[in-house]
Coordinates of C-alpha atoms and ligand atoms in Angstrom, one line a residue:
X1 CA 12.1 8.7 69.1
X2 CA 10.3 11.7 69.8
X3 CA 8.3 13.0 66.7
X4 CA 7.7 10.1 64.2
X5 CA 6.1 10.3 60.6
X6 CA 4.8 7.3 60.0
X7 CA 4.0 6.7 55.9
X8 CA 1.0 4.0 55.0
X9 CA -0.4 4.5 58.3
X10 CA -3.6 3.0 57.1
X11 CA -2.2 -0.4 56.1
X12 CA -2.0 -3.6 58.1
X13 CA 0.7 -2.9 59.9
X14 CA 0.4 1.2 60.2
X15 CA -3.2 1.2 61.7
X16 CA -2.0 -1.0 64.7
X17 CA 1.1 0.8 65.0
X18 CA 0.1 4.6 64.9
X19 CA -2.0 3.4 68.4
X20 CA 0.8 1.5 70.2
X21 CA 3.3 4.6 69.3
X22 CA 0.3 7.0 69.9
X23 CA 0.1 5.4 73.4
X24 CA 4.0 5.1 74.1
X25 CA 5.1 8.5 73.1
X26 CA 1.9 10.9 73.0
X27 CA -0.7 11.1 70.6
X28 CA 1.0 14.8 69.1
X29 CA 4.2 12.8 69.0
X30 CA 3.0 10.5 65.9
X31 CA 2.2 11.9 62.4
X32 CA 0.5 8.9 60.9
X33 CA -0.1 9.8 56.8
X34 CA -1.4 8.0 53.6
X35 CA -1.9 8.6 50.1
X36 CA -6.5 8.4 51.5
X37 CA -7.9 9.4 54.1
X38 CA -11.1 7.6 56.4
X39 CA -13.0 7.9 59.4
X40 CA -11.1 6.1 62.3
X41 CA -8.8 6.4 65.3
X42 CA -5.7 6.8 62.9
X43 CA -7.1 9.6 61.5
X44 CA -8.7 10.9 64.8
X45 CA -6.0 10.3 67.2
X46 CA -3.4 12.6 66.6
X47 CA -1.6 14.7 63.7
X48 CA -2.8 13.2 60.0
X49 CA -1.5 14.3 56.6
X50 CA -2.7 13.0 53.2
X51 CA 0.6 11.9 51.9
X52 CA 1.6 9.9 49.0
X53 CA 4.9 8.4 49.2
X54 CA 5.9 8.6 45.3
X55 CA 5.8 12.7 45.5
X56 CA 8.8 13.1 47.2
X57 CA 8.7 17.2 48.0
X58 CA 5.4 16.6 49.6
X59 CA 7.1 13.8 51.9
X60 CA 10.1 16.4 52.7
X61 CA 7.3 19.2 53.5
X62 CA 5.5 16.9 55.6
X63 CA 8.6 15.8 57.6
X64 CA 9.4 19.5 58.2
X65 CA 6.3 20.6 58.9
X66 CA 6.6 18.5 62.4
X67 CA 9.9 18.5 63.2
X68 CA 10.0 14.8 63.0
X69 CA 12.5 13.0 64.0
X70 CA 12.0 9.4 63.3
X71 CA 10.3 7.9 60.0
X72 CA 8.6 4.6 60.0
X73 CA 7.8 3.7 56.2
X74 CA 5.5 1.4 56.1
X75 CA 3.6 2.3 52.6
X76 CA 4.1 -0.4 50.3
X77 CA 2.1 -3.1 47.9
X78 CA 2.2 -6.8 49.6
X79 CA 3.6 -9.4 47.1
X80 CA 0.5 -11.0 45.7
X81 CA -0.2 -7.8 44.1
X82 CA 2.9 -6.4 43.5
X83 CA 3.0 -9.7 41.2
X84 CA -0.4 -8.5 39.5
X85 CA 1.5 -5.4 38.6
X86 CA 4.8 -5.1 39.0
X87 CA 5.4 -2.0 37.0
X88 CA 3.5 0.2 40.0
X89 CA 4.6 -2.4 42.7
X90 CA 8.1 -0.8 41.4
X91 CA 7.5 2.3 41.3
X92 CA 5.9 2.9 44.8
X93 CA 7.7 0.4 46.6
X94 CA 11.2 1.4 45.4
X95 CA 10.6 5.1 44.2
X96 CA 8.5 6.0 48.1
X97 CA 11.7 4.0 49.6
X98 CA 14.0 5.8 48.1
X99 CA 12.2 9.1 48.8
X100 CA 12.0 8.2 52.3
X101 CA 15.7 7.6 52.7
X102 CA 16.5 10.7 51.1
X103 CA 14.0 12.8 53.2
X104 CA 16.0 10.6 56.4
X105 CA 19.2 11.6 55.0
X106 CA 18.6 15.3 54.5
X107 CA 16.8 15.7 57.3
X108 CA 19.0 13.4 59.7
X109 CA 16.1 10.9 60.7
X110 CA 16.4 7.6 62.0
X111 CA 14.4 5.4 59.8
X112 CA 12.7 2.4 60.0
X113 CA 11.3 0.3 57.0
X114 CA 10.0 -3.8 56.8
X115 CA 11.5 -6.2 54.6
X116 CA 9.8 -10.0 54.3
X117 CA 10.3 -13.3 54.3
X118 CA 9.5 -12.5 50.3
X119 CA 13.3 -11.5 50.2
X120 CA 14.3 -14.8 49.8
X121 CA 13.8 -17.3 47.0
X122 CA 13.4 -20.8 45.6
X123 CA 17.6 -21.1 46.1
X124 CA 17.4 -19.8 49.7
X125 CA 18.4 -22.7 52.5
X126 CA 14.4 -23.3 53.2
X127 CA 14.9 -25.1 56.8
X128 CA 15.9 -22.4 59.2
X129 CA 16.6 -20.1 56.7
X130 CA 20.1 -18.1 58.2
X131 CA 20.0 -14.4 59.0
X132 CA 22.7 -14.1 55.8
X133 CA 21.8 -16.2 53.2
X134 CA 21.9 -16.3 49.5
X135 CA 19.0 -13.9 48.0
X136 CA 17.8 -14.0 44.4
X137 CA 13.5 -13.7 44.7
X138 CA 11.8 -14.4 41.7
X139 CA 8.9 -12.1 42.3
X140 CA 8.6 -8.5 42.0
X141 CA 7.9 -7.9 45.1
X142 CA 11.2 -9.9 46.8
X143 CA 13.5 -7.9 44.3
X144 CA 11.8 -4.3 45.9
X145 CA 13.0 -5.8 49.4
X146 CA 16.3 -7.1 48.4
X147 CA 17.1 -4.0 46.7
X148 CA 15.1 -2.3 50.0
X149 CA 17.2 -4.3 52.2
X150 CA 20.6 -2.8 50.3
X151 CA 19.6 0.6 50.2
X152 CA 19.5 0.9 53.7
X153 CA 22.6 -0.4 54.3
X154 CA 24.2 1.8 51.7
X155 CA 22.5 4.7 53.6
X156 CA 23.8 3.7 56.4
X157 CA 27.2 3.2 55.4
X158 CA 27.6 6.0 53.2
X159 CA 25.3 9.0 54.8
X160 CA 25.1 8.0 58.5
X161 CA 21.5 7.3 58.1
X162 CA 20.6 5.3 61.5
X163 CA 18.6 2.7 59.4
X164 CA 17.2 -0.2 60.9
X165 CA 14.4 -3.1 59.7
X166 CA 13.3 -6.4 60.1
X167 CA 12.3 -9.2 57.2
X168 CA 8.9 -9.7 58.9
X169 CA 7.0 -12.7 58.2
X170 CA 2.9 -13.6 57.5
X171 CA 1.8 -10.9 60.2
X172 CA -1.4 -12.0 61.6
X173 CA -4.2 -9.3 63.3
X174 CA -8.0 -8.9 64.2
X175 CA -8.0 -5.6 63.9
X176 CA -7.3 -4.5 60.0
X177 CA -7.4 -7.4 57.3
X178 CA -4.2 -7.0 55.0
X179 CA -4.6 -6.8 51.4
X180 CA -3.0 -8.3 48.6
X181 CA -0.5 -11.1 50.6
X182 CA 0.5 -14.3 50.1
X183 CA 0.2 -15.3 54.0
X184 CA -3.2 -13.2 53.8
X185 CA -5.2 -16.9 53.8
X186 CA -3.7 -17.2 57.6
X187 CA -6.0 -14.2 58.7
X188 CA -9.0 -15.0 56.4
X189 CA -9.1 -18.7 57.7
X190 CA -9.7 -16.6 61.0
X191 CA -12.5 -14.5 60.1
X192 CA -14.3 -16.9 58.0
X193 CA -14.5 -19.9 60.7
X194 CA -16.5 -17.4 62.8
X195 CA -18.6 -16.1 60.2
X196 CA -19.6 -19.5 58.0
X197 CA -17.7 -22.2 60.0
X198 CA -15.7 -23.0 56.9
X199 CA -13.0 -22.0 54.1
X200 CA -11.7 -21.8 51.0
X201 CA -7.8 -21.6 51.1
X202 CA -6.2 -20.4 48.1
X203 CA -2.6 -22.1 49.7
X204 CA -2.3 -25.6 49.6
X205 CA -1.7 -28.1 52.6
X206 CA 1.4 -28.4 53.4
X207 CA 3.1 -25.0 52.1
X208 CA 5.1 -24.0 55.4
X209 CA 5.3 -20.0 56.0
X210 CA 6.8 -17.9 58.8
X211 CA 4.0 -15.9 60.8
X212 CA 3.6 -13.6 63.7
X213 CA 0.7 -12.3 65.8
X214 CA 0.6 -8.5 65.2
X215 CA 1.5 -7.4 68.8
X216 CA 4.4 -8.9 69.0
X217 CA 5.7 -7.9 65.5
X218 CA 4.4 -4.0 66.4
X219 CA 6.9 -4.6 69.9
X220 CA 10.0 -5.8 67.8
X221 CA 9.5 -2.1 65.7
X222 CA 9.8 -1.1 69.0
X223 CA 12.1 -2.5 70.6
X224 CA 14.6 -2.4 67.1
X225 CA 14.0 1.4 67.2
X226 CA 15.0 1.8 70.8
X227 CA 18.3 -0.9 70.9
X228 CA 21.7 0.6 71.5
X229 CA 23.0 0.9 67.9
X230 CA 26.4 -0.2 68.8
X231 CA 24.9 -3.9 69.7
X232 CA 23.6 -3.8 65.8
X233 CA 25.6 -5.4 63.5
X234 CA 22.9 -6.0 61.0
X235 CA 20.7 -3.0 61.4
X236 CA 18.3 -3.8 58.5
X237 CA 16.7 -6.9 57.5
X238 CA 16.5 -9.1 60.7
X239 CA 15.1 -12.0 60.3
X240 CA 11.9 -12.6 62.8
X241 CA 9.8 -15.5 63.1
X242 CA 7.5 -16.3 66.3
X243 CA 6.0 -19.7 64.1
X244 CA 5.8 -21.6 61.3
X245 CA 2.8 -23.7 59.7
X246 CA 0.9 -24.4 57.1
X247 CA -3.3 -24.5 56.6
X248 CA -4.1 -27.7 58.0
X249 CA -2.1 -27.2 61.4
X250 CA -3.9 -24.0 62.1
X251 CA -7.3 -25.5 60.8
X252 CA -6.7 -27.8 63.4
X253 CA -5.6 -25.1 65.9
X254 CA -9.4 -23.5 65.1
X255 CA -11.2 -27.0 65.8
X256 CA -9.8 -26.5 69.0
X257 CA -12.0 -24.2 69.4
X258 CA -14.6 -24.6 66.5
X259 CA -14.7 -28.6 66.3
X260 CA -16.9 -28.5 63.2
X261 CA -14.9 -26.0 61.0
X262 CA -14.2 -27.2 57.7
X263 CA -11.0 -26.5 55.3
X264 CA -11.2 -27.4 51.8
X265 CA -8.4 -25.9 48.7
X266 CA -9.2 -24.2 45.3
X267 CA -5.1 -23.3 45.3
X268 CA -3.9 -19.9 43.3
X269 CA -1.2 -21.0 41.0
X270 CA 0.0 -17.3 41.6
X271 CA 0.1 -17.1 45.3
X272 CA 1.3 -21.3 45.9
X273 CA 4.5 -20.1 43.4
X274 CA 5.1 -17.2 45.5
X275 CA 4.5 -19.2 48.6
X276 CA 6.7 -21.8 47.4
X277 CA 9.4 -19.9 46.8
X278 CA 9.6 -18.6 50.0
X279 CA 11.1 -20.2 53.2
X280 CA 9.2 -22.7 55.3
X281 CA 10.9 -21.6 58.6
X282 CA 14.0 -18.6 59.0
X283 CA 16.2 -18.5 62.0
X284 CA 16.3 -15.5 64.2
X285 CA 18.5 -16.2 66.3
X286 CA 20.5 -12.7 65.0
X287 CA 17.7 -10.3 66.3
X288 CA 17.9 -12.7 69.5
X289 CA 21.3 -11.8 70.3
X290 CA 21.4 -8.3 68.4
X291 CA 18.5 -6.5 70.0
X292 CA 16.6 -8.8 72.3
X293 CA 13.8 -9.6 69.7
X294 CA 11.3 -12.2 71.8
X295 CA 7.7 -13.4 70.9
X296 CA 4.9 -13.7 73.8
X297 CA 2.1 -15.9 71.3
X298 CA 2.9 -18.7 69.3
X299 CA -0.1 -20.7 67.1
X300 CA -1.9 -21.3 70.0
X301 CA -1.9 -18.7 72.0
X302 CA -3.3 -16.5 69.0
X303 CA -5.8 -19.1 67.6
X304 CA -7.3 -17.9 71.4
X305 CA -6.7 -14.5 71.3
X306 CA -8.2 -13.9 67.1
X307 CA -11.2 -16.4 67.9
X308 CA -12.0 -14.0 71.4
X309 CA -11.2 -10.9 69.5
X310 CA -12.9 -11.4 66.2
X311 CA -15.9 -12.5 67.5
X312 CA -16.3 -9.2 69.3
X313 CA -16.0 -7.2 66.4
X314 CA -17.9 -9.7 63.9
X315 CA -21.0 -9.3 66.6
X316 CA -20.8 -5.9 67.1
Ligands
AKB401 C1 2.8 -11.0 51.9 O1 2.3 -12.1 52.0 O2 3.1 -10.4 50.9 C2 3.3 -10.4 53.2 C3 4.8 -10.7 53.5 C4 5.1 -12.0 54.1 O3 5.6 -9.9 53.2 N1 2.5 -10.7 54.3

């Protein structure tokens, strides 16, 4: 990777990881882009371009303009409100995809794009949920990555593209609040036990999800870009997991720290279905042994680190 366009780099996941590329590779070596644009460090920090996803000549030009070398597409609606509306959860999730492949394809990119845990459905093995697995998602959002997760193979096995992704689970961060998830209630909790010692959770006890702390989901991008292609046998759609649990285990994980927090429920039909239909725990044993995917935090280790972190910023 050299020159890497980076699309929805003012998402969750593309604010934290236009930094850590910024600082690995050189700040002019990361074209971070999104359909807005606002005042911060992604914006600042090196090369930005306005860019929305769905206008697929302004996503060539862009690409051109710098040479790149790499895309990292990262724009996309999270699945609580790709479920709200799934008519434009289709058409920018699977019409920017698509436009981002072909830009890789015609421009002979290597390309990197997330899939989820929201890829798999209410028939999916939910117990250590296998790398290949039986697939039929009931939400809008799980069809975008399925279909997501088969587009880059085909582009892969029919134009050479060197495609690669990961089915990332509830990703976890201090730093920018995601929007519009089902595993979104595992960040809040976070922010509201500093702020009013209590919360709300719109998922119910006992609903299992996969998570991951930010840093080490932004380090298995990383890593995934730089393995050895011939070690890959599944390129896209790696399962990776560093923990599972569900609101009362890291409720308890924040008394550690907070002993009187409370937790009380007022579940969302819409997000429990989604979150039901999900897996409570995948295996990832595949990105183990494929690419040399590792964790560094588990529940923990990041109930610490958010608690330390957050309280910083909510202060400041
Ligand atoms: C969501 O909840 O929609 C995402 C995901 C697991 O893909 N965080």
């Amino acid at each position: 990777m050299k020159r890497i366009l980076v699309t929805g780099a003012l998402g969750q996941i593309g604010s934290e990881l236009i930094v850590k590329l910024r600082k690995e590779y050189g700040a002019e070596a990361v074209i971070a882009s999104d359909i807005r644009s606002v005042d911060n460090e992604v914006v600042h920090g090196g090369p930005f371009e306005i860019l929305d996803v769905t206008n697929a000549n302004q996503m060539a030009a862009v690409a051109q303009k710098y040479n790149v070398d790499t895309m990292m597409h990262m724009a996309a609606l999270l699945s609580a409100r790709a479920e709200s509306n799934p008519q434009l959860a289709w058409n920018l999730n699977m019409g920017g995809l698509v436009n981002a492949l072909e830009v890789a394809r015609e421009q002979k990119l290597q390309f990197f794009t997330p899939s989820s845990i929201g890829s798999f459905g209410p028939d999916t093995p939910k117990e250590a949920t296998p790398q290949d697995t039986l697939q039929r998602p009931t939400t809008m959002y799980g069809i975008n990555k399925v279909a997501g997760e088969l587009l880059c193979d085909y582009y892969h096995s029919r134009f050479g593209v060197d495609t690669r992704g990961v089915r990332f689970p509830g990703l976890i961060s201090y730093v920018t609040p995601p929007g519009g998830g089902t595993t979104d209630y595992a960040v809040e909790i976070y922010y509201e036990a500093l702020r009013t010692g209590r919360y709300t959770s719109f998922i119910d006890k006992g609903t299992y999800m996969d998570m991951m702390y930010m840093p080490d989901a932004l380090q298995a991008i990383v890593d995934l870009m730089e393995a050895d292609p011939s070690r890959l046998k599944h390129r896209n759609a790696f399962n990776v997991t560093a923990m599972s649990f569900d609101p009362e285990q890291i409720a308890a994980e924040i008394r550690k720290h907070i002993p009187a927090f409370e937790l009380n429920y007022q579940v969302d039909p819409v997000r429990q279905a989604i979150a039901e239909s999900w897996p409570n725990s995948i295996d990832a044993t595949a990105a183990m042994r494929e690419w040399g995917f590792k964790t560094t935090h588990d529940l923990s280790s990041m109930t610490e680190d958010m608690l330390q972190k957050l309280r910083t910023t909510i202060m400041s």
